[in-house]
XYZ file of C-alpha atoms in Angstrom:
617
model
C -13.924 20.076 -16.619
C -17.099 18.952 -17.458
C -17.707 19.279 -21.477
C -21.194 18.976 -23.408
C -21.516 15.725 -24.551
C -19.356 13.680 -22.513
C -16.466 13.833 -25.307
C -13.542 15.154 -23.512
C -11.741 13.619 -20.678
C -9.988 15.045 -17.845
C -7.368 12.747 -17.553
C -5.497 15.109 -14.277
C -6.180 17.902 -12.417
C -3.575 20.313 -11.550
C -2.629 19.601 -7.872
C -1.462 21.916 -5.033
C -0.495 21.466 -1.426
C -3.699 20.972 0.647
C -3.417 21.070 4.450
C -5.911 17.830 4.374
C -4.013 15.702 2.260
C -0.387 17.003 1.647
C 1.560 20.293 1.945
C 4.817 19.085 0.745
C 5.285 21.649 -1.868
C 8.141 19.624 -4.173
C 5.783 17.439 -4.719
C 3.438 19.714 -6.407
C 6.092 22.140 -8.192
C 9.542 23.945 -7.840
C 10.151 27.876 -7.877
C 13.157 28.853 -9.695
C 14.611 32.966 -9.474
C 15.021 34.437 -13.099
C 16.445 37.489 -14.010
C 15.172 40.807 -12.409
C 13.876 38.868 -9.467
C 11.284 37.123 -11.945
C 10.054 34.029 -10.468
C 9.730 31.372 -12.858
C 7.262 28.337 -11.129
C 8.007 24.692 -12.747
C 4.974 22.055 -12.478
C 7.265 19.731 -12.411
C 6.180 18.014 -8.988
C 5.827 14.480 -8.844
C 1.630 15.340 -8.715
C 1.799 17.279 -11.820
C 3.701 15.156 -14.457
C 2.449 13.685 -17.422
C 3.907 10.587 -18.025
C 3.568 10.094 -21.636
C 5.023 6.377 -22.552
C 2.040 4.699 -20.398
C -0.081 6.823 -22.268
C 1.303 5.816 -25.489
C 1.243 1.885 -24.803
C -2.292 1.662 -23.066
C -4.320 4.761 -24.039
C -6.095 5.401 -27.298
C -4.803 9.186 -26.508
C -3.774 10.890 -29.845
C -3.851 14.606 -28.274
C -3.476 16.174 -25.177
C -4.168 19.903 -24.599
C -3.227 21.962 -21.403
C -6.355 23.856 -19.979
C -5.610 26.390 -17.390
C -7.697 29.425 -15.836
C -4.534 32.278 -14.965
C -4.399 35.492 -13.100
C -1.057 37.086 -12.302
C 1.355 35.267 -14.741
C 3.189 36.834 -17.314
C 3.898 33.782 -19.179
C 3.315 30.020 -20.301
C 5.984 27.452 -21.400
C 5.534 23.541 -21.945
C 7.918 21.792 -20.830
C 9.037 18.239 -22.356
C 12.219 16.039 -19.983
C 13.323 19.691 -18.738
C 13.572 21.388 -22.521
C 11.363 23.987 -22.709
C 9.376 23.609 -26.100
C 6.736 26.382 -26.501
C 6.238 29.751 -24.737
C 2.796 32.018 -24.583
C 2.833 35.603 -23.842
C -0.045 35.598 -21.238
C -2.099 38.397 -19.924
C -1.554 38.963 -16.250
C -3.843 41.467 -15.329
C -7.112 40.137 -15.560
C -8.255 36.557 -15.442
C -8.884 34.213 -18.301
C -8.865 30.923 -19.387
C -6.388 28.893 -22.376
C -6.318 26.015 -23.951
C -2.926 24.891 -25.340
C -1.747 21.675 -27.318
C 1.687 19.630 -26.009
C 3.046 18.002 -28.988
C 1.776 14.677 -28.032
C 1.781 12.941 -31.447
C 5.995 13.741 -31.486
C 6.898 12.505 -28.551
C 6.615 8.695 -26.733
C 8.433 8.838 -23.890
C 9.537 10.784 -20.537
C 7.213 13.230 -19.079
C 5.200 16.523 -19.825
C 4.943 19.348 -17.409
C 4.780 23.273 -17.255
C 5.986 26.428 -16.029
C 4.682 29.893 -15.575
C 6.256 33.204 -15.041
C 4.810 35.357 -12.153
C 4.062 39.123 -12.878
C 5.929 40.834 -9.404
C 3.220 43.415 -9.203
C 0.105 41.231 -8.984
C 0.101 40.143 -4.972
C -2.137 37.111 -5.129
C -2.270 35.763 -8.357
C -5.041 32.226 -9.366
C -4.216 29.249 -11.137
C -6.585 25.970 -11.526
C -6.691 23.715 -14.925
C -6.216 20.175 -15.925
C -4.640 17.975 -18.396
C -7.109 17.078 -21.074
C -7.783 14.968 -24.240
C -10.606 15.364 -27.031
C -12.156 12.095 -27.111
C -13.789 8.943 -25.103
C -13.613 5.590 -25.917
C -14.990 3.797 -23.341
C -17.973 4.033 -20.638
C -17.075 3.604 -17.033
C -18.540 3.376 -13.889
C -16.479 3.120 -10.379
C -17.546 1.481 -7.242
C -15.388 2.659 -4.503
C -15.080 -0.046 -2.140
C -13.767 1.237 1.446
C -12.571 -1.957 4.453
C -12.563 -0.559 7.838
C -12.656 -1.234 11.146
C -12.959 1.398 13.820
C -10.675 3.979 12.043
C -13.502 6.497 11.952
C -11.607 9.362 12.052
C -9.964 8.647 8.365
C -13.062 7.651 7.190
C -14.499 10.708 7.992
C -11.661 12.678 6.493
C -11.991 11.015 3.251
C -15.437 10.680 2.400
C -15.385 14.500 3.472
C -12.409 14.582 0.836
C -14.213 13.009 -1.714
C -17.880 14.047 -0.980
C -16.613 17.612 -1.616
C -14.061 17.317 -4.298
C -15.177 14.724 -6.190
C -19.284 13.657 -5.503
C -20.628 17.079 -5.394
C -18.415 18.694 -8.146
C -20.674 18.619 -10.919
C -18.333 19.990 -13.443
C -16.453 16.634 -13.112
C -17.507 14.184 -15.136
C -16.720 11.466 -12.854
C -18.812 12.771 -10.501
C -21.614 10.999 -12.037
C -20.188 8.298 -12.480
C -18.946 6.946 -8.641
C -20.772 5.158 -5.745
C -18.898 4.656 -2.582
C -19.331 1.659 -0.616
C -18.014 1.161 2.718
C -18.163 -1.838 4.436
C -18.020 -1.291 8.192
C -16.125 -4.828 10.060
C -16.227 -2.227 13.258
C -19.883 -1.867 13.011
C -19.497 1.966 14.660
C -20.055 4.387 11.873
C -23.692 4.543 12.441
C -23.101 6.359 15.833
C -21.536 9.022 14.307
C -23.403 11.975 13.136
C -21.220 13.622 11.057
C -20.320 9.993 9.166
C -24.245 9.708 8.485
C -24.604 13.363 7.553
C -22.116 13.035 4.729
C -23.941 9.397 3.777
C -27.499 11.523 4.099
C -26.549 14.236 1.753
C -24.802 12.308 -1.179
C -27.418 11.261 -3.040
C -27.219 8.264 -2.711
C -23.796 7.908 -4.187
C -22.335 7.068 -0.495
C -23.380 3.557 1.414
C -22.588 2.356 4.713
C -22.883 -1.006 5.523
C -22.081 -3.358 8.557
C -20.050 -6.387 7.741
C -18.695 -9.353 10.272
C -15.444 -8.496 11.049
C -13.703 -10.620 8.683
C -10.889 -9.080 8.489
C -9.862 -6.799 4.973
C -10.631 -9.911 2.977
C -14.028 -10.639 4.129
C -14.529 -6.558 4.109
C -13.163 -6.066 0.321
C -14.754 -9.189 -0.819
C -18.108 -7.949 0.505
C -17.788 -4.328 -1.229
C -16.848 -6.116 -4.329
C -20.286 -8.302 -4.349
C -22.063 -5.207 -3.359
C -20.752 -3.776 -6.599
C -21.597 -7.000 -8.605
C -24.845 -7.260 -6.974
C -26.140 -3.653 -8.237
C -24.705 -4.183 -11.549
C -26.899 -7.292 -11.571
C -29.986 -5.303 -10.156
C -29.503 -2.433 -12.496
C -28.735 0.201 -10.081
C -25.771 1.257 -11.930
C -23.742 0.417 -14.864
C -20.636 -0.831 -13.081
C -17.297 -1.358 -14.873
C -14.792 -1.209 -11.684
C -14.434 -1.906 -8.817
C -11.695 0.446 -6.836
C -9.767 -1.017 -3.403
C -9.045 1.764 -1.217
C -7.479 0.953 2.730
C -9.618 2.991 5.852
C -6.134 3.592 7.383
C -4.581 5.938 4.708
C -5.005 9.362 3.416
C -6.544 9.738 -0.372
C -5.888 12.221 -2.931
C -9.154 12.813 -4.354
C -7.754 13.590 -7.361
C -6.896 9.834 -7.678
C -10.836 9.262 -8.906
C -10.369 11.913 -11.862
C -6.934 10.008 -12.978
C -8.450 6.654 -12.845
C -11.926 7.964 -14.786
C -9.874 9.791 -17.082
C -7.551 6.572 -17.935
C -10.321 3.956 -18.135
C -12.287 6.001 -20.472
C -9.608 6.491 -22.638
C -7.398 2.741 -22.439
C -6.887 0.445 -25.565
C -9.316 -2.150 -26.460
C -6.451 -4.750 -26.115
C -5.676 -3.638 -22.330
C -9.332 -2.753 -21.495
C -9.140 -5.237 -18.179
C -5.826 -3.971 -17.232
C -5.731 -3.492 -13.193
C -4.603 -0.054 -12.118
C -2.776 -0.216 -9.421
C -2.157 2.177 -6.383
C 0.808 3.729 -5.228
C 2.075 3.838 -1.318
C 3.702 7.211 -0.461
C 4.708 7.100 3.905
C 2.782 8.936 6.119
C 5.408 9.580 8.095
C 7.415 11.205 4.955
C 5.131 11.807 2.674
C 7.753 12.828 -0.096
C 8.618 8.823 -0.003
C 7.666 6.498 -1.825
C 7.154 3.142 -0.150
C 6.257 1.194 -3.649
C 4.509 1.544 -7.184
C 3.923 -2.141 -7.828
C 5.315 -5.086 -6.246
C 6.522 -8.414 -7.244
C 6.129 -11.831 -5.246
C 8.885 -14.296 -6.918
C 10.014 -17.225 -4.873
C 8.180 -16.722 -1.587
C 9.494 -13.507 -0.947
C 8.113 -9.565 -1.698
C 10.330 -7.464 -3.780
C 10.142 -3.851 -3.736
C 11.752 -2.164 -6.129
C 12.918 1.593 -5.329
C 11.719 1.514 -1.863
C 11.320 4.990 -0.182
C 12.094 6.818 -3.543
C 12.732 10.429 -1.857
C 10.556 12.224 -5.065
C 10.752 15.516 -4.262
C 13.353 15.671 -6.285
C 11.662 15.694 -9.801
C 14.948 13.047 -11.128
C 13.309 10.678 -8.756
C 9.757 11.479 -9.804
C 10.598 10.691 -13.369
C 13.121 7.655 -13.214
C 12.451 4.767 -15.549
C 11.108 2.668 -12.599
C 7.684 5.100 -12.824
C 7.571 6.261 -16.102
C 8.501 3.068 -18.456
C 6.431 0.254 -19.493
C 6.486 -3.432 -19.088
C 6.144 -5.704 -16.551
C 2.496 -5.382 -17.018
C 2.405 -9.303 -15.958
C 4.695 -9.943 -13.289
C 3.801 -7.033 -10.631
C 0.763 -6.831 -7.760
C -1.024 -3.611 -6.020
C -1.827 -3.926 -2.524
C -5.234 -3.029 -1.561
C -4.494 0.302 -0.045
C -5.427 1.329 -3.490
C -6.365 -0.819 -6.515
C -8.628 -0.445 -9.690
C -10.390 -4.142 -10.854
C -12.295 -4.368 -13.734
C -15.480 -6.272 -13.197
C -14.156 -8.913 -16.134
C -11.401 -10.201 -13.411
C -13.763 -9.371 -9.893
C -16.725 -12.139 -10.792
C -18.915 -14.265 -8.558
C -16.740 -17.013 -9.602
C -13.296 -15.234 -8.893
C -13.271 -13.843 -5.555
C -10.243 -13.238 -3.162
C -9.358 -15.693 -0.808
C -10.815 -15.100 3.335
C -7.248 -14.969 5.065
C -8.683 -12.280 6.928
C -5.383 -9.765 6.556
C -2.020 -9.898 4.980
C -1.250 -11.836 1.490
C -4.963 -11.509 0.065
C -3.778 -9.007 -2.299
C -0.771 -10.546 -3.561
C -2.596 -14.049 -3.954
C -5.487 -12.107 -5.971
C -3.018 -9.987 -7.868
C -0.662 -12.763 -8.930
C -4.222 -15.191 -9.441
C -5.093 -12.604 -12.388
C -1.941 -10.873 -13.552
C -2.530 -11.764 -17.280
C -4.785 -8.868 -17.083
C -2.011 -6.867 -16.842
C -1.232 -4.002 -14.214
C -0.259 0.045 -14.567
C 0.561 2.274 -12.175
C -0.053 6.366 -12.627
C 1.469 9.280 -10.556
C -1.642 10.595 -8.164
C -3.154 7.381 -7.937
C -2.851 5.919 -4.842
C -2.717 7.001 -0.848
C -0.664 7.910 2.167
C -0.376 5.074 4.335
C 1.747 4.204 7.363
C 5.083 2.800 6.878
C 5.893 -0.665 8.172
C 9.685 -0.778 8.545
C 9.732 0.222 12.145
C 7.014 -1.856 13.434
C 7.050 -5.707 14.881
C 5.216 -8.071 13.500
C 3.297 -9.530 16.403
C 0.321 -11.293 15.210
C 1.370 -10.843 11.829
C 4.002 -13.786 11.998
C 1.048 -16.449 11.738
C -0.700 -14.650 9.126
C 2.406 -14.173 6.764
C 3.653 -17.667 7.165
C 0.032 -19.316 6.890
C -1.053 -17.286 3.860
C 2.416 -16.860 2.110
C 2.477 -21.025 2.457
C -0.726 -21.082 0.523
C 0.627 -18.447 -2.145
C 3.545 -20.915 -2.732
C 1.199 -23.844 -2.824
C -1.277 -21.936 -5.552
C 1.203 -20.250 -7.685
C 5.255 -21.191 -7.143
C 5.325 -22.397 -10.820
C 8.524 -24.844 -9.805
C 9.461 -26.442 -6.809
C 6.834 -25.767 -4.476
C 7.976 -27.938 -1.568
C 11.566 -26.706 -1.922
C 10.512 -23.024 -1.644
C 8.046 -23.676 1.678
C 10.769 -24.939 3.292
C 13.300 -22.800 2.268
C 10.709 -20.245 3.042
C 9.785 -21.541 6.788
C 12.955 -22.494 7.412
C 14.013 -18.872 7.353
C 11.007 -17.387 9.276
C 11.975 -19.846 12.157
C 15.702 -19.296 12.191
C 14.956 -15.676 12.537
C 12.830 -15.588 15.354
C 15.063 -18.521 16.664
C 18.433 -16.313 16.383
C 16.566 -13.168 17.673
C 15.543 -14.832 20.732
C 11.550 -14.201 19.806
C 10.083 -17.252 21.405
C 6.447 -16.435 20.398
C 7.382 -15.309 17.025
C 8.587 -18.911 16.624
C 5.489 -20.697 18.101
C 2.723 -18.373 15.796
C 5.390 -19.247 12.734
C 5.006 -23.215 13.494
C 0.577 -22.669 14.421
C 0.460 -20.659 10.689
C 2.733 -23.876 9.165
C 0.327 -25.796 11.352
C -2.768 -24.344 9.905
C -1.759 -24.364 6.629
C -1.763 -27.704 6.608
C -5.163 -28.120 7.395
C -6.849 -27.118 3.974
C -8.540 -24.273 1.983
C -11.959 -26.111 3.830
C -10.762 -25.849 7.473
C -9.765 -22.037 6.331
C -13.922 -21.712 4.778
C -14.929 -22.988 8.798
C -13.045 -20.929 10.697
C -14.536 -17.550 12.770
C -12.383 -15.011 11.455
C -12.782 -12.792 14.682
C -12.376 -15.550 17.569
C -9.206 -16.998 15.517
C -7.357 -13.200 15.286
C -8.481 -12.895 18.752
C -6.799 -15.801 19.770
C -3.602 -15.302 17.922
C -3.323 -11.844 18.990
C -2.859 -12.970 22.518
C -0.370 -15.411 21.672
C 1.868 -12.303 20.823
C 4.456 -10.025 22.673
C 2.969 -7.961 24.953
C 3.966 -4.287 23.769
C 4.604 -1.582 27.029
C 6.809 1.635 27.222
C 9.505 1.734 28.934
C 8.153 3.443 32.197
C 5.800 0.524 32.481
C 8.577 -2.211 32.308
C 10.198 -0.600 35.123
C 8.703 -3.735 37.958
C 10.060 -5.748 35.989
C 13.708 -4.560 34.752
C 16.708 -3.454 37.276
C 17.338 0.237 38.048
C 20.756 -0.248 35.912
C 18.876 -1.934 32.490
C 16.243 0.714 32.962
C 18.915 3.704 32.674
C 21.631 1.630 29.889
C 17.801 1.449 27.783
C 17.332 5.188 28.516
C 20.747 5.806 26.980
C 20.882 3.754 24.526
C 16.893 4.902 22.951
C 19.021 8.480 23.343
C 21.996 7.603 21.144
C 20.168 5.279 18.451
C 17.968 8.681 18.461
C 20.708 11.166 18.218
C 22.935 9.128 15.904
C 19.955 8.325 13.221
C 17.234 9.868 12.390
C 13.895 8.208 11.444
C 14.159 8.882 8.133
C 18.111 7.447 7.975
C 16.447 4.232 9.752
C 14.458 3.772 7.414
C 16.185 4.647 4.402
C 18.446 1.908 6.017
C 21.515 3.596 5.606
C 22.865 2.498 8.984
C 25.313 -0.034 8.741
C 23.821 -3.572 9.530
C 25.559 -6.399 11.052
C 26.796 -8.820 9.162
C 26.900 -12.475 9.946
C 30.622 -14.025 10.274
C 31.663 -17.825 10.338
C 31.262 -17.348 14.450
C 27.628 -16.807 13.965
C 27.044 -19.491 11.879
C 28.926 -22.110 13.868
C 27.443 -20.812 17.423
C 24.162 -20.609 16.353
C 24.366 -16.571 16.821
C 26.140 -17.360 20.358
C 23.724 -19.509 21.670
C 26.683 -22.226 22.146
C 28.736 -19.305 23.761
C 28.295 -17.219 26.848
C 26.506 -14.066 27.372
C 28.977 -11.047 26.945
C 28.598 -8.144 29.799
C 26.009 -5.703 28.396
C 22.885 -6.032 30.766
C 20.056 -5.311 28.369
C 20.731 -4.671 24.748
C 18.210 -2.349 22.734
C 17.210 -3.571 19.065
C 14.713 -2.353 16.293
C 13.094 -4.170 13.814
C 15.736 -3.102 11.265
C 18.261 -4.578 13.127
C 20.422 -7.359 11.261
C 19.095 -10.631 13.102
C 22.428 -10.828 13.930
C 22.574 -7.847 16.120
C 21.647 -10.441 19.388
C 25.080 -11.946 19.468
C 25.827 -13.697 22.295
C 23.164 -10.924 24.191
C 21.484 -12.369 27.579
C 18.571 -9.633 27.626
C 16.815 -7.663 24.683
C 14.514 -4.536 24.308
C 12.495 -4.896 21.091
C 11.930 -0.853 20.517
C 9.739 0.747 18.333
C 11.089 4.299 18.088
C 7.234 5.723 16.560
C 5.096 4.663 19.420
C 7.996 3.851 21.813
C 6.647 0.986 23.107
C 8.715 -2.352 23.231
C 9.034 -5.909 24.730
C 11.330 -7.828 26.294
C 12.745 -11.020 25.458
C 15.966 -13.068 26.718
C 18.313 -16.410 26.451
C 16.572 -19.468 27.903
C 18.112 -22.502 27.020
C 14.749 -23.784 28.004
C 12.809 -22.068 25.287
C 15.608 -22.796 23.118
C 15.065 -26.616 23.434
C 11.679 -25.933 22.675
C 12.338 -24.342 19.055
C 15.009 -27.628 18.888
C 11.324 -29.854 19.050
C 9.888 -27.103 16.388
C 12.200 -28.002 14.130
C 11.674 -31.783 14.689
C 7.962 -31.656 14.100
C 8.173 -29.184 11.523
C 10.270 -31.552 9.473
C 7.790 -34.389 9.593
C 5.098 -32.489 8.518
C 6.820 -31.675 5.695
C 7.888 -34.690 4.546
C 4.222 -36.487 5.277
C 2.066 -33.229 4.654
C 2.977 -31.040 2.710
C 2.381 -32.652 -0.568
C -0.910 -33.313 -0.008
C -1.389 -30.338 1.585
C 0.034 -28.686 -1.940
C -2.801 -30.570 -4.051
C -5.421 -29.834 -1.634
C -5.212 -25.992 -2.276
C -4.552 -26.651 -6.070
C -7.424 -28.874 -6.472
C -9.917 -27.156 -4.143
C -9.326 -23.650 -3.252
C -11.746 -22.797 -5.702
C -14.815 -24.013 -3.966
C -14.260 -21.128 -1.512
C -13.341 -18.245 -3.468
C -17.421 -17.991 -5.175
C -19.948 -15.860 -4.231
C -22.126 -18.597 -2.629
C -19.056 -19.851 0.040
C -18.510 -16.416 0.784
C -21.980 -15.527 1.667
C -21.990 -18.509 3.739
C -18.500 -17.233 5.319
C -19.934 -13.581 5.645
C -23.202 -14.689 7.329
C -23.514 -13.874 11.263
C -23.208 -17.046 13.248
């Protein structure tokens, strides 16, 4: 609610389900029967909570009032961990507007909500309001910096989203004080009319730009120079600069939240990152992560698919406590910089995809990290899904993660790390997994320089065709027997019937553990192949799941596509030469390999290299 002056924040609008962003309603609020059929409505959704102990710790807040516009509701309560701790008699017949006070001053931890009581006899009845506070500390001044390539269909859903909600709604003040940036790798939005209508009627506050398609580090990168670049010319007072993925669905509320907590944080915390949460498109009452940590070579993700419909979830201590302000990361799908940590001397790393945010994240964690209910985006999960091209990427870039910030035992951890990514694929029977694992070890060894020289696009080109070719079942039928082509059929229909998606990924199937046999057989490669013809696996399968199998079915139940894959002892000889090389280069290159990126990956994280990566060759 926009106030004269500029003095009192919106910190978070009251959400409801919204058939363009989510129409779960437990995540929004609960309806609970009272006595004579009264129904009582709880704001208790995971949307609508105010956590207060983040507050406390990074917010100058000293008050917080409740401002709601009613019609229909007989009554108000506030509502503090489920006690209910002040109730308002409320006029239901016509509509007017309150202002109420939580006892914010008495209270440092848990959560805020309320509830209202519906009058029976009003049919439709209006609610809209926001959680406020009285005073602003701080200016701010967001540049929204979008990555995409050829997902025009989201970005036209959310700049719609946000043009509407958020740019045009003058009685938000943060809608004076955003510019959206997106930087186009695709190079299509400017062939799409409606794209360039919303761009043509937002004042200026929306650009499109073309970008080489440098993957999302070269795309990011370049939205956060655009940002430093027109804080440079004057064009507007930038603070922040605010990661959000093409690929995912935003709740523009998210822009409110993040004004709201910038304007009011502590002086001490006033670089703090805030971070974005990942809730599954899939099941979008999970959610996939708030805040990750990268500790030894590997991602840890605490809580993952938290089902928080249920408002116990919604308020464990995992999302409303503070601390490890220091230790966690946000991934990019949705992440808040200040412009004291994004500088023309401290800019990501061009890995083109995957490990850019956790290297920049973990480069400037002493700024500390928060993460807030509302603020972050629906993406698509990744459990079910192979990695493909991904292998080189994750082993190149997570090798250059442990060489830049492993604080002990850096050569230890690479191998213990590639050792496992090779094993693995070697154990699954994923021949080209193996290979793109031992090009990104390869590749790694070459240099933060050799990274600077490479064409982004021809280089992803080329490892995406070193990858499994991916092919649903009706089109493997040439090359698969009429038998393995009906035992797949039945056994995609019992992994189907037995699980569902969501018990998949929940994981609560039982995985297969790995026994002494395994171990001393190398998974069964020293044994023989036991009588099933083709054996069907996911990629939440226990590695161990290929035991002594001759022929495998790599499914992916979403798309239902899959590959195929099978023993050769051939191919297995060939991973036995991996190994060899792989040790030598470790023991010759991979010290010097360590220093190089130490010593010198600075010279290519600057404005100047990246302009000189960025330019069009």
């Amino acid at each position: 609610m926009r106030q004269d002056g500029g003095a009192m924040v919106q910190l978070q609008s009251i959400l409801f389900p919204d058939s363009h962003v989510c129409q779960v309603e437990e995540l929004y609020f609960h309806r609970y029967n009272q006595i004579q059929e009264t129904e009582r409505i709880d704001f208790d959704g995971y949307f609508n909570l105010f956590y207060i102990e983040k507050r406390k710790k990074y917010t100058q807040i000293e008050e917080l009032s409740l401002q709601l516009t009613l019609y229909g509701y007989k009554e108000l309560i506030l509502v503090h961990d489920g006690t209910d701790i002040k109730t308002l008699t409320l006029s239901s017949t016509e509509r007017r507007s309150y202002s109420v006070e939580f006892p914010y001053e008495n209270v440092n931890t848990g959560a805020f909500w309320f509830a209202l009581i519906r009058d029976p006899s009003i049919d439709e009845p209006f609610i809209s309001g926001s959680y406020i506070t009285e005073k602003m500390w701080n200016p701010v001044h967001i540049g929204v910096d979008i990555c995409t390539f050829r997902r025009e269909a989201y970005v036209q859903r959310n700049l719609q989203q946000l043009k509407e909600r958020i740019l045009d709604n003058r009685e938000l003040e943060v809608s004076e004080h955003v510019t959206v940036y997106v930087i186009d790798n695709g190079k299509t939005l400017s062939h799409i009319d409606t794209i360039k209508a919303l761009q043509n009627t937002s004042e200026g506050k929306i650009h499109i730009l073309e970008n080489k398609n440098a993957g999302g580090a070269g795309g990011f990168t370049r939205g956060m120079m655009e940002v430093l670049q027109a804080k440079k010319r004057q064009e507007a007072p930038f603070t922040h600069v605010l990661l959000m993925d093409d690929d995912a669905v935003v709740e523009p509320d998210a822009l409110v939240r993040i004004y709201g907590f910038l304007a009011t944080v502590r002086e001490e915390w006033k670089n703090i990152t805030l971070g974005g949460t990942m809730l599954r498109e899939d099941f979008p009452y999970m959610l996939f992560c708030a805040g990750e940590w990268w500790k030894n070579g590997t991602i840890v993700r605490p809580e993952m698919n938290l089902d928080i419909r249920d408002r116990e979830m919604a308020t464990t201590q995992y999302l409303t406590e503070t601390g490890n302000e220091t230790e966690r990361y946000s991934g990019w799908w949705c992440c808040c910089y200040s412009l004291e940590t994004v500088r023309e001397d401290n800019l990501p790393i061009p890995l083109f995809i995957h490990y850019d945010d956790i290297e920049f994240g973990v480069r400037n964690k002493n700024q500390g990290i928060v993460f807030l209910n509302g603020v972050g985006v629906w993406h698509k999960g990744f459990e079910l899904l192979f990695s493909g091209a991904n292998m080189y990427y994750d082993t190149r870039n997570n090798l250059m993660q442990i060489a830049l910030h492993q604080e002990k035992g850096k050569k230890q951890c690479a191998a213990r790390f590639y050792l496992k990514m090779l094993t693995v694929a070697m154990i699954r029977m994923r021949y080209k997994d193996a290979e793109l694992i031992y090009r990104g070890l390869r590749d790694f060894l070459k240099g933060p320089e050799w990274l600077h020289e490479q064409e982004p696009e021809q280089l992803n080109n080329e490892i995406r065709g070193l990858t499994y070719q991916m092919k649903i079942l009706e089109d493997w039928k040439d090359e698969l027997t009429e038998d393995e082509v009906l035992a797949l059929q039945r056994q995609i229909t019992a992994r189907m019937e037995r699980f569902s998606l969501e018990e998949i990924i929940k994981k609560k199937t039982v995985k297969k553990k790995a026994t002494l046999l395994h171990y001393l057989t190398l998974n069964g490669w020293l044994l023989p192949t036991d009588s099933e013809k083709i054996t069907l696996t996911l990629s939440t399968d226990s590695p161990f799941s290929t035991f002594r199998k001759r022929k495998i079915a790599c499914y992916e139940p979403v798309s239902g596509r899959m590959f195929l894959t099978q023993r050769s002892y051939k191919k297995f000889l060939r991973l036995v030469t991996i190994y060899w090389k792989s040790f030598w280069l470790f023991l010759f290159k991979l010290g010097p390999a360590i220093r190089d990126y130490k010593e010198h990956m600075s010279s290519v994280t600057n404005q100047r290299r990246w302009e000189e990566y960025l330019e069009e060759k």
